XYZ file of C-alpha atoms in Angstrom:
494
model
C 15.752 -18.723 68.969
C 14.365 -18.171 65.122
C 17.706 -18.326 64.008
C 18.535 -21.475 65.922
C 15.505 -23.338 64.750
C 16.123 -21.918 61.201
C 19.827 -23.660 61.294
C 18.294 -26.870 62.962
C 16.017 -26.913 60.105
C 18.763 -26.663 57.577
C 20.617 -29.574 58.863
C 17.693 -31.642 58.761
C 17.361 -31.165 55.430
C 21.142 -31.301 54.299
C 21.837 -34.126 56.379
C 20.006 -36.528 53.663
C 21.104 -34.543 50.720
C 24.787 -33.489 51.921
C 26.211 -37.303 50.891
C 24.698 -37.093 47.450
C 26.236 -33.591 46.871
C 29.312 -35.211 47.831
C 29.239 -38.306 45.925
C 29.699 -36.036 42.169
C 33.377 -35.171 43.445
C 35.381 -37.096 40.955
C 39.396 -36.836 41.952
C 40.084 -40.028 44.288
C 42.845 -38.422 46.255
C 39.949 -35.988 47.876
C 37.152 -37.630 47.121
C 37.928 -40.759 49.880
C 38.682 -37.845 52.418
C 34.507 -37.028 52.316
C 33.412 -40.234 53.312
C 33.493 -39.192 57.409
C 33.133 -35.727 56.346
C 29.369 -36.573 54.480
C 28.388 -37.714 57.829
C 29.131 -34.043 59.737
C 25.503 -32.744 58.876
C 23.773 -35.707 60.413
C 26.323 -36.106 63.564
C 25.037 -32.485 64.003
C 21.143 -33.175 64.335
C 21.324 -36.032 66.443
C 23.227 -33.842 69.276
C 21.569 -30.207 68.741
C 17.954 -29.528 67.501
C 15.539 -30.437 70.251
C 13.138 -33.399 69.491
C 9.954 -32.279 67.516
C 11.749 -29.940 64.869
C 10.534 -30.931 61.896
C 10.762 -29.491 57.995
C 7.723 -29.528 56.227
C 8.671 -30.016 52.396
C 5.176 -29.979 49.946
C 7.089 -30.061 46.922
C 8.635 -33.762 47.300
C 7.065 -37.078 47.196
C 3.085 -36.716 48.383
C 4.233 -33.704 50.486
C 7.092 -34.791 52.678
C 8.125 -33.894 56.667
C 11.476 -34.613 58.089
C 12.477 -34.315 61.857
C 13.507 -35.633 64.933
C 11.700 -36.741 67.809
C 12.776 -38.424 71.216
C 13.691 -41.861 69.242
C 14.685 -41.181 65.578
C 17.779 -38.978 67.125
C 18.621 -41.983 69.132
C 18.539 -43.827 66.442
C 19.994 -40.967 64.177
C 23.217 -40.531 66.689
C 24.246 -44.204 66.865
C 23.861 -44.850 62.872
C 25.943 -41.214 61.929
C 28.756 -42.259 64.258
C 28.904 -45.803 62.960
C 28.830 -44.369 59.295
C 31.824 -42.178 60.357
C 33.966 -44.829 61.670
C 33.517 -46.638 58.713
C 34.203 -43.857 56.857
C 37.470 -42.493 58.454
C 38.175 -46.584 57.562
C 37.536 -46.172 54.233
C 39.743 -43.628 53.578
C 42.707 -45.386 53.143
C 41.324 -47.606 50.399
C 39.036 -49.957 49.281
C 39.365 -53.761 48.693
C 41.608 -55.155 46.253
C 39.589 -54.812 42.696
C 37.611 -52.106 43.799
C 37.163 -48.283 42.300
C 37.287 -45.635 44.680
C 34.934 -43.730 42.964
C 32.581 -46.754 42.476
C 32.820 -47.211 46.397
C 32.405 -43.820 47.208
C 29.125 -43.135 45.213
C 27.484 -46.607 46.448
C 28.454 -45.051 50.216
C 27.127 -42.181 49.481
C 23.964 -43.461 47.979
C 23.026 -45.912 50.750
C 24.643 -43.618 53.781
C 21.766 -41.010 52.031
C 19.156 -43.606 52.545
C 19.791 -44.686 55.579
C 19.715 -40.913 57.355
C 16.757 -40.057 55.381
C 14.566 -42.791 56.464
C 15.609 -42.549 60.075
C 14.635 -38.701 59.314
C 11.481 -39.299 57.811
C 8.116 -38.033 59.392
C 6.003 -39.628 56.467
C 5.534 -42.767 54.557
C 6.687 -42.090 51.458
C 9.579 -40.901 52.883
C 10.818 -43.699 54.618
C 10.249 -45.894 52.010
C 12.331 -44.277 49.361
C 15.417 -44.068 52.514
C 14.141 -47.811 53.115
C 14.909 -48.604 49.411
C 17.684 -46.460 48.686
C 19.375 -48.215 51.471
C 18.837 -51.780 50.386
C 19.769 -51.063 46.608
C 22.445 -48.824 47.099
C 24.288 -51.095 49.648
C 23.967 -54.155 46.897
C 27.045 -52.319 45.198
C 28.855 -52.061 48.460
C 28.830 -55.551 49.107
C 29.514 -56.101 45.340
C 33.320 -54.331 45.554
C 35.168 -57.383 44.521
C 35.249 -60.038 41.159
C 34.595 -63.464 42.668
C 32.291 -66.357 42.176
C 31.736 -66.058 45.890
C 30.731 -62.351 45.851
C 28.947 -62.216 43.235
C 26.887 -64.844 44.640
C 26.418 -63.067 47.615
C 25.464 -60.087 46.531
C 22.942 -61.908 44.180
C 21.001 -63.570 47.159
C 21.152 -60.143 48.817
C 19.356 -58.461 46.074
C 16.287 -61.015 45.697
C 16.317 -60.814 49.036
C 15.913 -56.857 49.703
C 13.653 -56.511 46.643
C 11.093 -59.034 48.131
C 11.341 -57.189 51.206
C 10.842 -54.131 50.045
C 8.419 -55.093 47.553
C 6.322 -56.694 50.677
C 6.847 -53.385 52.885
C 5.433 -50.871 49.867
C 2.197 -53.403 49.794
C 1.965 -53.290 52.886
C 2.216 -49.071 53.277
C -0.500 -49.179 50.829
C -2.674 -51.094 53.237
C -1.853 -48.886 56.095
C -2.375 -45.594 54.139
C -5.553 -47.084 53.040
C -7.180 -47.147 56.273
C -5.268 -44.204 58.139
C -5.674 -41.292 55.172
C -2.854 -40.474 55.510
C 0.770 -41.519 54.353
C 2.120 -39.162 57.743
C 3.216 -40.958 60.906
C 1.411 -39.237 63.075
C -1.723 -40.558 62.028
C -0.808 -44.033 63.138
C -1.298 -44.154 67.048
C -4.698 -45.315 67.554
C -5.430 -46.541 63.876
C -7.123 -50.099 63.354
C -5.065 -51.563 60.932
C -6.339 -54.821 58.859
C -4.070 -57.929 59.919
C -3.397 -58.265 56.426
C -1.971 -55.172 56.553
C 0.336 -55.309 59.497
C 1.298 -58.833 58.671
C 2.722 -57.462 55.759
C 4.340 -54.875 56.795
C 5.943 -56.812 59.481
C 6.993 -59.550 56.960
C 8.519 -57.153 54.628
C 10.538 -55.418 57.576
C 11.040 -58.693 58.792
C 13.441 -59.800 56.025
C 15.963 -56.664 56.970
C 15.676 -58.543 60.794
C 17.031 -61.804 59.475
C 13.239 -63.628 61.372
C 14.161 -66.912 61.255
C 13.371 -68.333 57.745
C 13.918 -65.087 56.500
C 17.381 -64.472 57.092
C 19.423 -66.462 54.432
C 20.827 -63.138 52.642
C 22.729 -62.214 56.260
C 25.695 -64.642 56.713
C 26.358 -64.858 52.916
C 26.169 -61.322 52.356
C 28.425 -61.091 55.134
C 30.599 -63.382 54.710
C 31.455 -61.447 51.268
C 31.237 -57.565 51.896
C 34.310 -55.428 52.889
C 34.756 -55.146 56.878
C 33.728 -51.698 57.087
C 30.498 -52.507 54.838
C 29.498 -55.894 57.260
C 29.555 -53.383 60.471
C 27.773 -50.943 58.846
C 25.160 -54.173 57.659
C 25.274 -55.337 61.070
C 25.750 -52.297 63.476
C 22.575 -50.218 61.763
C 21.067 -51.152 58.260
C 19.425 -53.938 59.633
C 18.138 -52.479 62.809
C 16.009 -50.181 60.260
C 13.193 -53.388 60.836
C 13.241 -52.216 64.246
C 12.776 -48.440 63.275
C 10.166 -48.990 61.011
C 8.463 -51.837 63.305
C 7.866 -49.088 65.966
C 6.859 -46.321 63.103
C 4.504 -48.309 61.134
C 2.388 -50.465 63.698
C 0.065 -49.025 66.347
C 1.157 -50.082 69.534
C -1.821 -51.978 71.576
C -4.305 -51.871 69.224
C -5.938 -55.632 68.377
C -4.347 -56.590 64.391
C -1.077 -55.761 65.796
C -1.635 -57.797 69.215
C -2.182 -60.968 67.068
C 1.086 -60.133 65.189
C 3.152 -59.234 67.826
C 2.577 -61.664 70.011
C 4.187 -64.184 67.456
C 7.451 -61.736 67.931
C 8.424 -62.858 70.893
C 8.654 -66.825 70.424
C 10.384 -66.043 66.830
C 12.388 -63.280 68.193
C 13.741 -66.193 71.093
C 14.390 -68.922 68.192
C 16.629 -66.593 66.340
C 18.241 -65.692 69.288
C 19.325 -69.187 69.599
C 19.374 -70.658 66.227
C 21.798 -67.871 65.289
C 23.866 -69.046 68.184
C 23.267 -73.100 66.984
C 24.462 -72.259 63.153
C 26.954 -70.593 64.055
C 28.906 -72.159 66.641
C 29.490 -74.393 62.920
C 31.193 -71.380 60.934
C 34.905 -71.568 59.844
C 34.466 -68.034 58.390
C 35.175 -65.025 61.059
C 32.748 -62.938 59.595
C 30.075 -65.648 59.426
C 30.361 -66.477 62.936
C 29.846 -62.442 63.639
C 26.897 -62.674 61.108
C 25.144 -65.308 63.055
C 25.560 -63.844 66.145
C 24.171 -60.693 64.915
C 21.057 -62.902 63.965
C 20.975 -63.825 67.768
C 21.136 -60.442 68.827
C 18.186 -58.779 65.884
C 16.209 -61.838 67.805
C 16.325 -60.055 71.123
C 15.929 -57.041 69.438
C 12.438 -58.620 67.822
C 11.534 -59.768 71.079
C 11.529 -56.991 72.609
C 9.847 -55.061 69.715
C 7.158 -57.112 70.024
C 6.382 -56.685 74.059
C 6.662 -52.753 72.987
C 3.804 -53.295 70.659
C 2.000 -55.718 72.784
C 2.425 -53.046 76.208
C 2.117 -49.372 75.253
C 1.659 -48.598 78.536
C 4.782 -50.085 79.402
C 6.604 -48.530 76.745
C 8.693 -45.679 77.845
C 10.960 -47.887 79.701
C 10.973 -50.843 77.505
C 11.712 -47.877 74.695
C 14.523 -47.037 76.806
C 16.288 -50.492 76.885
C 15.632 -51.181 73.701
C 17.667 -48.084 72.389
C 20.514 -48.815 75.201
C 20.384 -52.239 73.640
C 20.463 -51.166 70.141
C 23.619 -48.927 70.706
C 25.144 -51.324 72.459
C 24.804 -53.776 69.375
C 25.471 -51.508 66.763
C 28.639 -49.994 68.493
C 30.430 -53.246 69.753
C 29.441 -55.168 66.309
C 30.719 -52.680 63.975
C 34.143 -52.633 66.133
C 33.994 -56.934 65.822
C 33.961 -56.344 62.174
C 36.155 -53.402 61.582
C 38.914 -55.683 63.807
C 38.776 -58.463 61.918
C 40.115 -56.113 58.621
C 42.565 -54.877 61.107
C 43.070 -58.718 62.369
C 43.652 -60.157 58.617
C 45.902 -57.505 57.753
C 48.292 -57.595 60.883
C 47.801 -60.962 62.327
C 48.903 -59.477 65.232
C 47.709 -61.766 68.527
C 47.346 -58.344 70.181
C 44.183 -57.613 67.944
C 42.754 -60.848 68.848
C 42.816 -60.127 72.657
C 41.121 -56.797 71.459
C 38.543 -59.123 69.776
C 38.505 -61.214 72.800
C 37.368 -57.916 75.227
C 34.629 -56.795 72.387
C 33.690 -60.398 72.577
C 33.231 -60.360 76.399
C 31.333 -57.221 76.086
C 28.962 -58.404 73.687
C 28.321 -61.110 75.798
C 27.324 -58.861 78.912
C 30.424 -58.803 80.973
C 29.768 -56.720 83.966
C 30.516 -53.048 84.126
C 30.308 -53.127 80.340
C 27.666 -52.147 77.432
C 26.529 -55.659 77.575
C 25.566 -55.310 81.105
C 23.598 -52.612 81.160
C 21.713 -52.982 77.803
C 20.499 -56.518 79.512
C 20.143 -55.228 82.978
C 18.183 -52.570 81.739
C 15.924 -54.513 79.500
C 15.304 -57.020 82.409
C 14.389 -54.172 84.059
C 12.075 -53.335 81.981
C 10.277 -56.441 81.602
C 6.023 -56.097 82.477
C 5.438 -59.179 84.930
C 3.692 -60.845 82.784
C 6.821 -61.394 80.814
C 9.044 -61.844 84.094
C 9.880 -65.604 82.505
C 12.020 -64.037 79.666
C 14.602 -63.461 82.332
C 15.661 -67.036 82.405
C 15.755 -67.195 78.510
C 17.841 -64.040 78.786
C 20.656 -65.532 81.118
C 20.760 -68.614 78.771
C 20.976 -66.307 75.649
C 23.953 -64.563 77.293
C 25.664 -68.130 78.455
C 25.144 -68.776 74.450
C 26.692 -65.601 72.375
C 29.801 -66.216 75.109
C 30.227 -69.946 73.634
C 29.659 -68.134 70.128
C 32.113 -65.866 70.439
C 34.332 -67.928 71.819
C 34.303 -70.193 68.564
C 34.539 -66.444 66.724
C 37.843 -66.557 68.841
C 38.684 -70.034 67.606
C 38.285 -68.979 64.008
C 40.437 -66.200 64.540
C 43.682 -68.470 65.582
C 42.720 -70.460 62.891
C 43.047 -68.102 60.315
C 46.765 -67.149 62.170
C 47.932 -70.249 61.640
C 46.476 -70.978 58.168
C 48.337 -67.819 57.171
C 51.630 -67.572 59.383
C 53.150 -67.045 55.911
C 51.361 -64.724 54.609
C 52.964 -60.941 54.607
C 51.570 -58.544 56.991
C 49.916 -55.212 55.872
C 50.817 -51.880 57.642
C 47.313 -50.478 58.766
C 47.382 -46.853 58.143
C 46.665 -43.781 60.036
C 42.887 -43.900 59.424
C 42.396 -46.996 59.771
C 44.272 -47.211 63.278
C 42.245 -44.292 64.168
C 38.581 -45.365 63.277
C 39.081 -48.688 64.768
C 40.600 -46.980 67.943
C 37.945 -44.275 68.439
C 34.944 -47.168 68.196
C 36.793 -48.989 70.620
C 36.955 -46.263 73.065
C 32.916 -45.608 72.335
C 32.173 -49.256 73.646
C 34.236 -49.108 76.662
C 33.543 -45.780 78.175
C 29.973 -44.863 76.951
C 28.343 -46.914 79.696
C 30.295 -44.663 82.328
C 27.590 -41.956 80.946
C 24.982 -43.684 82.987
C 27.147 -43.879 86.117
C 28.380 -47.273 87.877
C 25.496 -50.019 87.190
C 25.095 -52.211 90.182
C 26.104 -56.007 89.434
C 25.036 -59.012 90.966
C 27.943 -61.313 89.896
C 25.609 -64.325 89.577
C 24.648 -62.956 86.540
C 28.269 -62.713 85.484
C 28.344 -66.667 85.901
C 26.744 -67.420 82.400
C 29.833 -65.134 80.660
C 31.895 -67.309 82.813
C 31.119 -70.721 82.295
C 30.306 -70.107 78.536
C 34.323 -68.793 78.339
C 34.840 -71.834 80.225
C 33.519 -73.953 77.873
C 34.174 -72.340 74.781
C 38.293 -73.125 75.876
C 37.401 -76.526 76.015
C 35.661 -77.168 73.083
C 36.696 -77.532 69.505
C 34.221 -77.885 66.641
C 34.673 -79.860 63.254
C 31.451 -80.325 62.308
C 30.548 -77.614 59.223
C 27.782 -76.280 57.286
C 27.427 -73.534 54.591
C 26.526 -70.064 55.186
C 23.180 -69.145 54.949
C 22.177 -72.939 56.134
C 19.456 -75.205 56.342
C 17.552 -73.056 53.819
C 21.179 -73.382 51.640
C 21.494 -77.132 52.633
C 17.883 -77.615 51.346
C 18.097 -75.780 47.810
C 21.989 -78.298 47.332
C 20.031 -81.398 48.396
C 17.309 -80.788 46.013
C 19.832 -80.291 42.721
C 21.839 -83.010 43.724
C 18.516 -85.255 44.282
C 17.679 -83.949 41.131
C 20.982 -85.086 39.152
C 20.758 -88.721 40.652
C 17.183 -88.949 39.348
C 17.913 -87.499 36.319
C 20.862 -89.117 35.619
């Protein structure tokens, strides 16, 4: 038993450090190989130590504890599988312009981050994974030389560094009043609403809240396939993480703040859906869409923090929900670089089944993550259910113009020559798509009622029928607002 703990203990602390160690290998030919092989030590603690071991380290930071409990190795086993897909992906190559050495430390760097703040038992801790994330991922979005990129990964950066310069005040605050910069001293503490709303805000940025979440489409709409699912599938979901670390659950500051949650966490499900069903781009569309979903995710959040004493099985949806997101949005991403490589219209009906299953076609991932969190609903929040049907009638429209834009692109480049996907590639996109489809079958056969599978229906319906022209930019009204201005400001001007 000593030596089992003593081994569980290792990995928790190699599972952080192990990518770093590998990032100093310089020789591409093995160095792309370690990508899905950095991910091994952290694979291994979210399936064997039992929740509550935890490493006590006084040397580092303020005197720092990393572990696992019931939710971070959740959390930890859907983000190391997602980071080894994209890995195995990766191995094959980069994008066109890109160093493979460059690429490799950058995944390295932020795959380090995000582990160690998923990890992370203290404050300190989390915020340097938190931050370490966010910087480190700027240079995986920033692979190729374009205008367009470079842009994007500029809005990203002011972006992340306003977030996380928000989320360190906002630690400050909390450590302030608790004593203490570890977690467990948060249950039951009486934070100032100064101090939640900032923490909340500064988490709130990674969540894409509406207003908030201009950096997601364009940074999206730029980054490498394999980076956008890793973006999508877990960075952001970190506001959720720390959301459910940080605040107290039920005490009164938080209340106030989380019962504003719930109505923003509804508009961006459906303003995602509303700007997007105007994208052109593939990845845009996804990008919005993943908007919609972080609001459900938000929504949620915030009836955890409003109902602690409903909050084992809300906690319990919410992870189903998260995996679900994370799993069948990294495999939406990863197939369109498979998509605009081959063409081939059998990847699309691929795309079209992950599109269903996002949606919450029965007997799938998208079924029970929403049957569960209905579920889970306390009565007094029994009128989200009708919200939730409409939210699922609106990502099928969504991703049936993610569909359209995907036979667009076909027949904008019929003449374009076809790449042969390699081996890795094949097999990374292969082994997420078996993940979505048969990980539900863990919880046995979910009972349908197929009126719920009428919103999926008529949305497909629809979605056939429809064709959009009208356009506007990623990153949107915000976007529109800041062109408007300059060219207001030339006509004045002269």
């Amino acid at each position: 038993m000593t030596d089992m703990t003593g081994m569980s203990s290792l990995l928790i602390v190699l599972a952080p450090l192990w990518p770093l160690l590998l990032a100093l290998v310089r020789p591409d030919r093995i160095g792309q190989w370690l990508l899905p092989l950095a991910v091994i030590p952290a694979l291994w603690v979210a399936l064997i130590p039992e929740p509550g071991t935890t490493v006590d380290l006084p040397w580092l930071l303020l005197g720092s504890r990393w572990g696992v409990d019931d939710t971070s190795q959740v959390f930890l086993l859907i983000t190391a599988w997602l980071w080894f897909i994209a890995g195995l992906y990766s191995v094959s190559g980069t994008p066109a312009g890109a160093g493979l050495w460059r690429f490799r430390i950058f995944f390295m760097l932020t795959l380090s981050g995000n582990i160690l703040l998923i990890l992370a038992q203290d404050m300190a801790a989390f915020f340097l994974g938190f931050a370490a994330m966010g910087l480190a991922s700027y240079g995986m979005i920033m692979q190729q030389r374009s205008v367009t990129v470079t842009r994007a990964g500029r809005v990203y950066l002011i972006w992340t560094v306003l977030g996380e310069v928000i989320l360190f005040t906002g630690i400050v605050m909390v450590l302030g009043t608790t004593g203490s910069h570890y977690f467990d001293s948060v249950p039951g503490a009486e934070l100032s609403l100064v101090a939640v709303s900032m923490v909340t805000l500064g988490l709130g940025i990674k969540l894409a809240l509406p207003g908030l979440h201009v950096w997601l489409p364009i940074a999206h709409g730029a980054a490498p396939p394999a980076v956008s699912a890793l973006l999508s599938g877990v960075m952001v979901k970190a506001g959720v993480f720390g959301l459910l670390r940080f605040l107290p659950a039920g005490t009164e500051s938080v209340v106030q703040v989380a019962e504003w949650l719930v109505p923003l966490g509804l508009v961006g499900a459906f303003y995602g859906v509303a700007i997007g069903l105007l994208q052109t781009a593939p990845k845009v569309v996804l990008a919005y869409s993943t908007m919609s979903q972080l609001g459900l995710l938000t929504m949620l959040t915030g009836i955890i923090l409003q109902q602690p004493q409903a909050e084992p099985a809300l906690l319990f949806a919410l992870l189903l929900y998260v995996a679900h997101h994370a799993w069948v949005k990294g495999a939406l991403f990863i197939g369109v670089g498979v998509f605009k490589k081959t063409l081939s219209i059998w990847v699309i009906l691929l795309l079209g089944l992950l599109a269903l299953v996002l949606a919450g076609l029965p007997y799938t991932s998208g079924a029970l993550a929403k049957g569960s969190l209905k579920a889970a609903l306390p009565g007094a929040y029994s009128w989200l259910e009708i919200w939730l049907l409409l939210s699922t009638f609106a990502t099928t429209l969504l991703m049936g113009r993610f569909l359209w834009t995907l036979f667009a692109y076909r027949a904008h480049h019929a003449a374009t020559q076809r790449i042969s996907l390699r081996l890795p590639e094949w097999l990374a996109w292969g082994l997420l798509l078996e993940t979505v489809l048969f990980w539900p079958l863990l919880f046995g056969a979910q009972p349908v009622k197929w009126v719920e599978a009428l919103p999926v229906l008529l949305g497909a319906v629809i979605a056939l029928l429809m064709a959009w022209r009208v356009r506007v930019p990623a990153g949107d009204l915000p976007v529109l607002a800041v062109h408007g201005f300059f060219r207001l400001r030339k006509r004045v001007l002269g």
